[in-house]
């Protein structure tokens, strides 16, 4: 079975874009692969966080994935800081990452601009910790958005460099790390802002164009019914000329698990008003039960703690195994057992 892993930063409230573009497809992978998801709290602190908020968001990410159907029996879900090997391998890999290559990382350049008062060493080394996250678990594929491709490339470079260093000239020596592939979303639901349908729906814009997963369903329906469309009257999938309608068709198709073509056929001859109401009802029907499960889980922290503990125990076993192997290769004396 293919081994898949991804990390989710516990920042902000998830939007419908995060759900349709990341959470839903990632959860569905559990039926075809051995999946591991973790909450990247150590990555989150590379920009200043409010401690109480960080704690709440960490639980919330776990609760969203579980509410969306992630099955802790089939998959592994844990908090990054609960598995010390991430930070430990991260340190060792720092010695295999070059300043020059980290300086070229687009995310580092962007974040240094946005947080110019706090360009800390952790922010610079962020991609090395990400490499450790992945390489600890012999991962084949990493489902990520386009923006993370560069980090996966770097992970591959570090893995190959490390493997070569410790196997070169050694007849029959096996590579230490599995070299992972990035896995870009197949269906590629790119949800657009409902008020500005040529821009992506972004969780950092709190307006009428963004739907938050936590939002009251009445408000969700209202936002969809007042989505910007165009002066025409036919429900057609035409991204260039009818971006608002195309966005709603994409949202509908993804929610219903049908093709865009099938969605378009369903609405042929319908008025925009009726179309938007049907999309609103479908989104609410999908989100409402998820919200209910989310709220239940958030009110039962002990339950969440238990699931995350089991997840960290599973992760620790594999992570420790890789860390010990790496320590031996490097020449660090492993602690006696
Ligand atoms: P921000 O708007 O603050 O930049 P974001 O909403 O893009 O944040 P991220 O934390 O960067 O959120 O992304 C988390 C995941 O959600 C990524 O895999 C990203 O590709 C996906 N995602 C985010 N927005 C959308 C969207 N509008 N449509 C589809 N997928 C999205
Ligand atoms: N950098 C990623 C989050 C992340 C991650 C990972 C993703 C941290 N560690 C390991 C995949 C694999 C982000 O900002 N989305």
Tab-separated table of C-alpha atoms and ligand atoms in Angstrom:
chain	number	residue	atom	x	y	z
A	1	UNK	CA	0.000	0.000	0.000
A	2	UNK	CA	1.221	3.463	-0.915
A	3	UNK	CA	2.332	5.526	2.099
A	4	UNK	CA	1.027	9.073	2.146
A	5	UNK	CA	1.667	11.865	4.648
A	6	UNK	CA	0.772	15.512	4.944
A	7	UNK	CA	1.038	18.198	7.599
A	8	UNK	CA	-1.580	20.846	8.304
A	9	UNK	CA	-0.725	24.123	9.987
A	10	UNK	CA	-3.081	25.000	12.838
A	11	UNK	CA	-3.543	28.551	11.674
A	12	UNK	CA	-6.821	30.313	10.975
A	13	UNK	CA	-10.322	28.962	10.593
A	14	UNK	CA	-10.693	26.558	7.659
A	15	UNK	CA	-12.668	27.833	4.691
A	16	UNK	CA	-14.856	25.978	2.206
A	17	UNK	CA	-11.792	26.212	-0.091
A	18	UNK	CA	-9.621	24.379	2.463
A	19	UNK	CA	-12.337	21.768	2.883
A	20	UNK	CA	-13.038	21.067	-0.802
A	21	UNK	CA	-9.438	21.547	-1.963
A	22	UNK	CA	-7.569	19.792	0.840
A	23	UNK	CA	-9.473	18.182	3.732
A	24	UNK	CA	-12.084	16.268	1.723
A	25	UNK	CA	-9.664	14.817	-0.862
A	26	UNK	CA	-7.076	14.001	1.832
A	27	UNK	CA	-9.642	12.178	3.947
A	28	UNK	CA	-10.847	10.178	0.933
A	29	UNK	CA	-7.281	8.903	0.355
A	30	UNK	CA	-7.612	6.742	3.483
A	31	UNK	CA	-9.577	4.219	1.411
A	32	UNK	CA	-6.769	3.609	-1.048
A	33	UNK	CA	-3.552	4.296	0.871
A	34	UNK	CA	-1.821	4.144	4.231
A	35	UNK	CA	-2.340	7.768	5.306
A	36	UNK	CA	-0.710	9.822	8.055
A	37	UNK	CA	-1.776	13.384	8.816
A	38	UNK	CA	-0.318	15.543	11.515
A	39	UNK	CA	-0.882	19.003	12.906
A	40	UNK	CA	2.243	21.021	12.228
A	41	UNK	CA	2.363	23.011	15.471
A	42	UNK	CA	6.168	23.316	15.435
A	43	UNK	CA	5.912	24.872	11.992
A	44	UNK	CA	3.151	27.215	13.137
A	45	UNK	CA	5.346	28.814	15.817
A	46	UNK	CA	7.790	30.095	13.194
A	47	UNK	CA	5.445	33.084	13.137
A	48	UNK	CA	4.198	34.481	16.462
A	49	UNK	CA	1.089	32.759	17.773
A	50	UNK	CA	-1.261	33.550	20.598
A	51	UNK	CA	-0.728	30.517	22.912
A	52	UNK	CA	-4.416	29.961	23.795
A	53	UNK	CA	-5.441	30.332	20.171
A	54	UNK	CA	-2.714	27.954	18.964
A	55	UNK	CA	-3.885	25.334	21.420
A	56	UNK	CA	-7.511	25.716	20.351
A	57	UNK	CA	-6.625	25.614	16.629
A	58	UNK	CA	-4.529	22.483	17.128
A	59	UNK	CA	-7.532	20.676	18.571
A	60	UNK	CA	-9.740	22.208	15.891
A	61	UNK	CA	-7.650	20.838	13.004
A	62	UNK	CA	-7.871	17.366	14.529
A	63	UNK	CA	-11.606	17.765	15.080
A	64	UNK	CA	-12.203	18.923	11.465
A	65	UNK	CA	-10.350	15.962	9.976
A	66	UNK	CA	-12.203	13.532	12.220
A	67	UNK	CA	-15.560	15.255	11.626
A	68	UNK	CA	-14.923	15.014	7.873
A	69	UNK	CA	-14.607	11.270	8.204
A	70	UNK	CA	-10.940	10.556	8.923
A	71	UNK	CA	-10.994	7.181	10.627
A	72	UNK	CA	-8.325	6.905	13.347
A	73	UNK	CA	-8.377	3.104	12.955
A	74	UNK	CA	-7.462	3.243	9.269
A	75	UNK	CA	-5.177	6.273	9.428
A	76	UNK	CA	-2.706	7.971	11.765
A	77	UNK	CA	-3.472	11.438	13.124
A	78	UNK	CA	-1.162	13.150	15.579
A	79	UNK	CA	0.371	16.418	16.770
A	80	UNK	CA	3.891	17.038	15.445
A	81	UNK	CA	5.319	18.179	18.814
A	82	UNK	CA	4.178	14.895	20.407
A	83	UNK	CA	6.738	13.006	18.318
A	84	UNK	CA	10.174	14.337	19.366
A	85	UNK	CA	11.940	12.605	16.462
A	86	UNK	CA	10.684	15.346	14.102
A	87	UNK	CA	12.773	17.984	15.850
A	88	UNK	CA	15.676	15.576	16.372
A	89	UNK	CA	15.911	14.488	12.742
A	90	UNK	CA	15.318	18.106	11.744
A	91	UNK	CA	18.529	19.023	13.573
A	92	UNK	CA	20.562	16.340	11.847
A	93	UNK	CA	19.154	17.306	8.447
A	94	UNK	CA	20.108	20.941	9.090
A	95	UNK	CA	23.661	19.751	8.535
A	96	UNK	CA	22.647	18.488	5.088
A	97	UNK	CA	20.808	21.646	3.976
A	98	UNK	CA	22.671	24.574	2.475
A	99	UNK	CA	22.044	28.227	3.337
A	100	UNK	CA	21.840	29.064	-0.372
A	101	UNK	CA	19.066	26.620	-1.142
A	102	UNK	CA	16.997	27.723	1.847
A	103	UNK	CA	17.424	31.351	0.845
A	104	UNK	CA	15.801	30.515	-2.470
A	105	UNK	CA	12.573	29.177	-0.920
A	106	UNK	CA	9.635	31.274	-2.085
A	107	UNK	CA	7.667	30.750	1.117
A	108	UNK	CA	10.618	32.007	3.186
A	109	UNK	CA	10.933	35.083	1.004
A	110	UNK	CA	7.174	35.800	1.231
A	111	UNK	CA	6.979	35.250	4.961
A	112	UNK	CA	10.104	37.313	5.626
A	113	UNK	CA	8.391	40.200	3.898
A	114	UNK	CA	5.146	39.728	5.812
A	115	UNK	CA	6.913	39.243	9.163
A	116	UNK	CA	9.898	41.520	8.644
A	117	UNK	CA	10.162	42.225	12.395
A	118	UNK	CA	10.674	38.526	13.137
A	119	UNK	CA	12.755	36.719	10.525
A	120	UNK	CA	13.777	34.005	12.944
A	121	UNK	CA	16.051	31.021	12.380
A	122	UNK	CA	13.064	28.672	12.668
A	123	UNK	CA	11.369	30.395	9.747
A	124	UNK	CA	14.554	29.967	7.701
A	125	UNK	CA	14.865	26.290	8.632
A	126	UNK	CA	11.142	25.573	8.187
A	127	UNK	CA	11.636	23.418	5.055
A	128	UNK	CA	14.265	21.275	6.803
A	129	UNK	CA	11.817	20.374	9.559
A	130	UNK	CA	9.305	19.607	6.811
A	131	UNK	CA	11.855	17.271	5.213
A	132	UNK	CA	12.262	15.500	8.576
A	133	UNK	CA	8.454	15.169	8.907
A	134	UNK	CA	8.368	13.281	5.640
A	135	UNK	CA	11.602	11.283	5.718
A	136	UNK	CA	10.879	9.756	9.137
A	137	UNK	CA	8.022	7.699	7.703
A	138	UNK	CA	9.281	6.200	4.405
A	139	UNK	CA	6.669	8.175	2.533
A	140	UNK	CA	5.921	7.605	-1.167
A	141	UNK	CA	3.715	10.625	-1.846
A	142	UNK	CA	2.889	13.927	-0.166
A	143	UNK	CA	-0.478	15.519	-1.056
A	144	UNK	CA	0.104	19.271	-1.068
A	145	UNK	CA	-0.934	22.406	-2.880
A	146	UNK	CA	1.153	23.942	-5.664
A	147	UNK	CA	2.810	26.311	-3.152
A	148	UNK	CA	4.490	23.408	-1.340
A	149	UNK	CA	6.071	21.760	-4.384
A	150	UNK	CA	9.352	23.567	-3.812
A	151	UNK	CA	9.556	22.193	-0.262
A	152	UNK	CA	9.002	18.651	-1.494
A	153	UNK	CA	11.734	19.133	-4.116
A	154	UNK	CA	14.072	20.238	-1.332
A	155	UNK	CA	13.088	17.196	0.747
A	156	UNK	CA	14.040	15.004	-2.203
A	157	UNK	CA	17.378	16.780	-2.607
A	158	UNK	CA	18.209	16.395	1.091
A	159	UNK	CA	17.197	12.725	1.065
A	160	UNK	CA	19.318	11.965	-1.999
A	161	UNK	CA	22.282	13.920	-0.619
A	162	UNK	CA	22.106	12.054	2.696
A	163	UNK	CA	21.646	8.671	1.012
A	164	UNK	CA	24.594	9.284	-1.309
A	165	UNK	CA	26.853	10.490	1.462
A	166	UNK	CA	26.383	7.340	3.524
A	167	UNK	CA	26.232	4.779	0.726
A	168	UNK	CA	28.848	6.026	-1.738
A	169	UNK	CA	31.660	3.594	-2.197
A	170	UNK	CA	29.965	1.070	0.072
A	171	UNK	CA	29.132	-1.998	-1.951
A	172	UNK	CA	25.540	-3.172	-1.370
A	173	UNK	CA	24.698	-0.357	1.086
A	174	UNK	CA	20.967	0.382	1.064
A	175	UNK	CA	19.671	3.968	0.875
A	176	UNK	CA	18.477	5.218	4.251
A	177	UNK	CA	15.616	7.438	3.116
A	178	UNK	CA	12.783	6.780	0.683
A	179	UNK	CA	12.679	9.691	-1.788
A	180	UNK	CA	9.086	11.028	-1.831
A	181	UNK	CA	7.028	12.458	-4.690
A	182	UNK	CA	4.725	15.465	-4.470
A	183	UNK	CA	1.085	14.603	-5.135
A	184	UNK	CA	-0.926	17.496	-6.487
A	185	UNK	CA	-4.717	17.229	-6.137
A	186	UNK	CA	-6.256	15.361	-9.080
A	187	UNK	CA	-9.629	16.995	-9.260
A	188	UNK	CA	-8.068	20.336	-8.364
A	189	UNK	CA	-11.105	22.040	-6.890
A	190	UNK	CA	-9.923	25.640	-6.751
A	191	UNK	CA	-12.696	27.406	-4.933
A	192	UNK	CA	-12.957	31.084	-5.808
A	193	UNK	CA	-14.084	34.012	-3.695
A	194	UNK	CA	-17.874	34.339	-4.005
A	195	UNK	CA	-17.673	38.114	-4.389
A	196	UNK	CA	-14.568	38.158	-6.561
A	197	UNK	CA	-14.664	34.894	-8.533
A	198	UNK	CA	-11.359	35.371	-10.305
A	199	UNK	CA	-9.458	35.300	-6.969
A	200	UNK	CA	-9.147	32.206	-4.780
A	201	UNK	CA	-11.307	31.911	-1.699
A	202	UNK	CA	-8.889	32.718	1.083
A	203	UNK	CA	-9.341	32.113	4.779
A	204	UNK	CA	-7.470	35.297	5.586
A	205	UNK	CA	-10.143	37.431	3.919
A	206	UNK	CA	-13.112	37.633	6.254
A	207	UNK	CA	-15.870	38.923	4.041
A	208	UNK	CA	-18.975	37.954	2.122
A	209	UNK	CA	-16.847	36.080	-0.403
A	210	UNK	CA	-15.387	33.501	2.005
A	211	UNK	CA	-17.325	30.677	3.605
A	212	UNK	CA	-15.885	29.411	6.851
A	213	UNK	CA	-16.527	25.833	7.914
A	214	UNK	CA	-17.462	27.105	11.394
A	215	UNK	CA	-19.995	29.572	10.088
A	216	UNK	CA	-23.701	29.417	10.880
A	217	UNK	CA	-25.422	27.528	8.038
A	218	UNK	CA	-27.939	30.346	7.489
A	219	UNK	CA	-25.081	32.721	6.846
A	220	UNK	CA	-23.433	30.167	4.513
A	221	UNK	CA	-26.638	29.853	2.460
A	222	UNK	CA	-27.000	33.619	2.321
A	223	UNK	CA	-23.435	34.097	1.063
A	224	UNK	CA	-24.021	31.573	-1.725
A	225	UNK	CA	-27.352	33.110	-2.689
A	226	UNK	CA	-25.696	36.517	-2.955
A	227	UNK	CA	-22.630	35.280	-4.871
A	228	UNK	CA	-21.567	37.520	-7.747
A	229	UNK	CA	-22.596	36.106	-11.143
A	230	UNK	CA	-22.956	37.944	-14.461
A	231	UNK	CA	-25.571	39.701	-16.528
A	232	UNK	CA	-26.402	36.576	-18.546
A	233	UNK	CA	-29.009	33.981	-17.742
A	234	UNK	CA	-27.678	30.542	-18.728
A	235	UNK	CA	-25.991	28.238	-16.236
A	236	UNK	CA	-22.890	27.247	-18.201
A	237	UNK	CA	-19.346	26.270	-17.238
A	238	UNK	CA	-17.307	29.036	-18.858
A	239	UNK	CA	-14.475	30.115	-16.551
A	240	UNK	CA	-13.330	33.020	-18.732
A	241	UNK	CA	-16.705	34.662	-19.295
A	242	UNK	CA	-18.784	33.378	-16.396
A	243	UNK	CA	-16.351	32.922	-13.488
A	244	UNK	CA	-19.046	33.275	-10.818
A	245	UNK	CA	-21.287	30.611	-12.322
A	246	UNK	CA	-18.294	28.358	-13.057
A	247	UNK	CA	-17.204	28.605	-9.410
A	248	UNK	CA	-20.663	27.658	-8.128
A	249	UNK	CA	-20.809	24.729	-10.572
A	250	UNK	CA	-17.417	23.533	-9.336
A	251	UNK	CA	-18.476	23.824	-5.713
A	252	UNK	CA	-21.685	21.932	-6.457
A	253	UNK	CA	-19.936	19.182	-8.446
A	254	UNK	CA	-17.319	18.661	-5.709
A	255	UNK	CA	-19.905	18.576	-2.943
A	256	UNK	CA	-22.081	16.096	-4.854
A	257	UNK	CA	-19.103	14.053	-6.097
A	258	UNK	CA	-20.242	14.429	-9.709
A	259	UNK	CA	-18.543	15.791	-12.824
A	260	UNK	CA	-18.856	19.460	-13.761
A	261	UNK	CA	-20.570	18.360	-16.953
A	262	UNK	CA	-23.205	16.454	-14.991
A	263	UNK	CA	-23.701	19.486	-12.749
A	264	UNK	CA	-24.106	21.761	-15.749
A	265	UNK	CA	-26.698	19.421	-17.315
A	266	UNK	CA	-28.680	19.357	-14.093
A	267	UNK	CA	-29.196	23.125	-14.239
A	268	UNK	CA	-29.741	23.666	-17.938
A	269	UNK	CA	-32.634	26.059	-18.515
A	270	UNK	CA	-32.729	27.138	-14.842
A	271	UNK	CA	-32.680	30.720	-13.595
A	272	UNK	CA	-29.655	31.922	-11.610
A	273	UNK	CA	-31.767	32.358	-8.459
A	274	UNK	CA	-33.004	28.763	-8.422
A	275	UNK	CA	-29.506	27.485	-9.289
A	276	UNK	CA	-27.899	29.384	-6.430
A	277	UNK	CA	-30.536	28.127	-3.967
A	278	UNK	CA	-29.866	24.531	-4.969
A	279	UNK	CA	-26.099	25.024	-4.568
A	280	UNK	CA	-26.679	26.655	-1.164
A	281	UNK	CA	-28.859	23.728	-0.032
A	282	UNK	CA	-26.271	21.183	-1.197
A	283	UNK	CA	-23.405	22.942	0.599
A	284	UNK	CA	-25.454	23.269	3.789
A	285	UNK	CA	-26.506	19.603	3.600
A	286	UNK	CA	-22.825	18.632	3.372
A	287	UNK	CA	-21.502	20.967	6.051
A	288	UNK	CA	-24.238	20.793	8.677
A	289	UNK	CA	-23.569	17.218	9.881
A	290	UNK	CA	-19.803	17.867	9.773
A	291	UNK	CA	-20.284	20.940	11.976
A	292	UNK	CA	-22.332	18.882	14.404
A	293	UNK	CA	-19.590	16.259	14.744
A	294	UNK	CA	-16.963	19.013	14.952
A	295	UNK	CA	-18.783	20.696	17.842
A	296	UNK	CA	-19.240	17.408	19.665
A	297	UNK	CA	-15.539	16.631	19.377
A	298	UNK	CA	-14.515	20.128	20.474
A	299	UNK	CA	-16.690	19.687	23.552
A	300	UNK	CA	-14.999	16.379	24.329
A	301	UNK	CA	-11.351	17.259	24.527
A	302	UNK	CA	-10.608	14.070	26.451
A	303	UNK	CA	-11.816	12.075	23.449
A	304	UNK	CA	-9.608	14.128	21.114
A	305	UNK	CA	-6.651	13.735	23.493
A	306	UNK	CA	-7.139	9.975	23.426
A	307	UNK	CA	-7.211	9.797	19.621
A	308	UNK	CA	-4.139	12.031	19.342
A	309	UNK	CA	-2.302	9.961	21.949
A	310	UNK	CA	-2.897	6.747	20.017
A	311	UNK	CA	-1.819	8.534	16.827
A	312	UNK	CA	1.412	9.793	18.407
A	313	UNK	CA	2.181	6.319	19.777
A	314	UNK	CA	1.822	4.787	16.313
A	315	UNK	CA	3.876	7.554	14.726
A	316	UNK	CA	6.575	7.331	17.415
A	317	UNK	CA	7.293	3.700	16.678
A	318	UNK	CA	8.112	4.350	13.010
A	319	UNK	CA	9.783	7.701	13.669
A	320	UNK	CA	12.088	6.276	16.355
A	321	UNK	CA	13.053	3.403	14.083
A	322	UNK	CA	14.177	5.817	11.352
A	323	UNK	CA	15.871	8.166	13.817
A	324	UNK	CA	17.924	5.331	15.342
A	325	UNK	CA	18.960	4.170	11.886
A	326	UNK	CA	20.040	7.707	10.971
A	327	UNK	CA	21.923	8.156	14.263
A	328	UNK	CA	23.850	4.944	13.646
A	329	UNK	CA	24.725	6.022	10.098
A	330	UNK	CA	25.940	9.418	11.269
A	331	UNK	CA	28.004	7.878	14.058
A	332	UNK	CA	25.998	9.156	17.029
A	333	UNK	CA	25.951	6.646	19.862
A	334	UNK	CA	22.382	5.415	20.251
A	335	UNK	CA	21.127	5.436	23.844
A	336	UNK	CA	21.370	2.017	25.449
A	337	UNK	CA	18.048	0.229	25.934
B	1	LIG	P1	-4.479	31.936	3.093
B	1	LIG	O1	-5.710	32.303	2.367
B	1	LIG	O2	-4.379	32.503	4.453
B	1	LIG	O3	-3.244	32.042	2.264
B	1	LIG	P2	-5.294	29.286	2.574
B	1	LIG	O4	-6.756	29.374	2.762
B	1	LIG	O5	-4.734	29.240	1.206
B	1	LIG	O6	-4.589	30.394	3.403
B	1	LIG	P3	-3.465	27.233	3.451
B	1	LIG	O7	-3.260	26.922	4.895
B	1	LIG	O8	-2.377	27.906	2.693
B	1	LIG	O9	-4.814	28.028	3.383
B	1	LIG	O10	-3.877	25.956	2.655
B	1	LIG	C1	-4.277	24.747	3.239
B	1	LIG	C2	-4.699	23.818	2.106
B	1	LIG	O11	-5.941	24.279	1.548
B	1	LIG	C3	-3.724	23.757	0.930
B	1	LIG	O12	-3.623	22.417	0.495
B	1	LIG	C4	-4.380	24.609	-0.136
B	1	LIG	O13	-4.029	24.188	-1.444
B	1	LIG	C5	-5.854	24.393	0.133
B	1	LIG	N1	-6.655	25.550	-0.286
B	1	LIG	C6	-6.641	26.774	0.261
B	1	LIG	N2	-7.513	27.605	-0.355
B	1	LIG	C7	-8.099	26.876	-1.334
B	1	LIG	C8	-9.099	27.166	-2.325
B	1	LIG	N3	-9.655	28.357	-2.417
B	1	LIG	N4	-9.476	26.176	-3.143
B	1	LIG	C9	-8.917	24.954	-3.036
B	1	LIG	N5	-7.983	24.618	-2.155
B	1	LIG	C10	-7.567	25.557	-1.298
B	2	LIG	N1	4.382	23.517	4.981
B	2	LIG	C1	3.076	22.900	4.866
B	2	LIG	C2	2.685	22.154	6.118
B	2	LIG	C3	3.586	20.993	6.372
B	2	LIG	C4	3.696	19.810	5.589
B	2	LIG	C5	4.676	19.007	6.227
B	2	LIG	C6	3.047	19.364	4.433
B	2	LIG	C7	4.487	20.864	7.405
B	2	LIG	N2	5.116	19.681	7.316
B	2	LIG	C8	5.045	17.771	5.686
B	2	LIG	C9	3.424	18.139	3.907
B	2	LIG	C10	4.411	17.355	4.548
B	2	LIG	C11	2.049	24.002	4.576
B	2	LIG	O1	2.297	25.145	4.893
B	2	LIG	N3	0.934	23.641	4.010
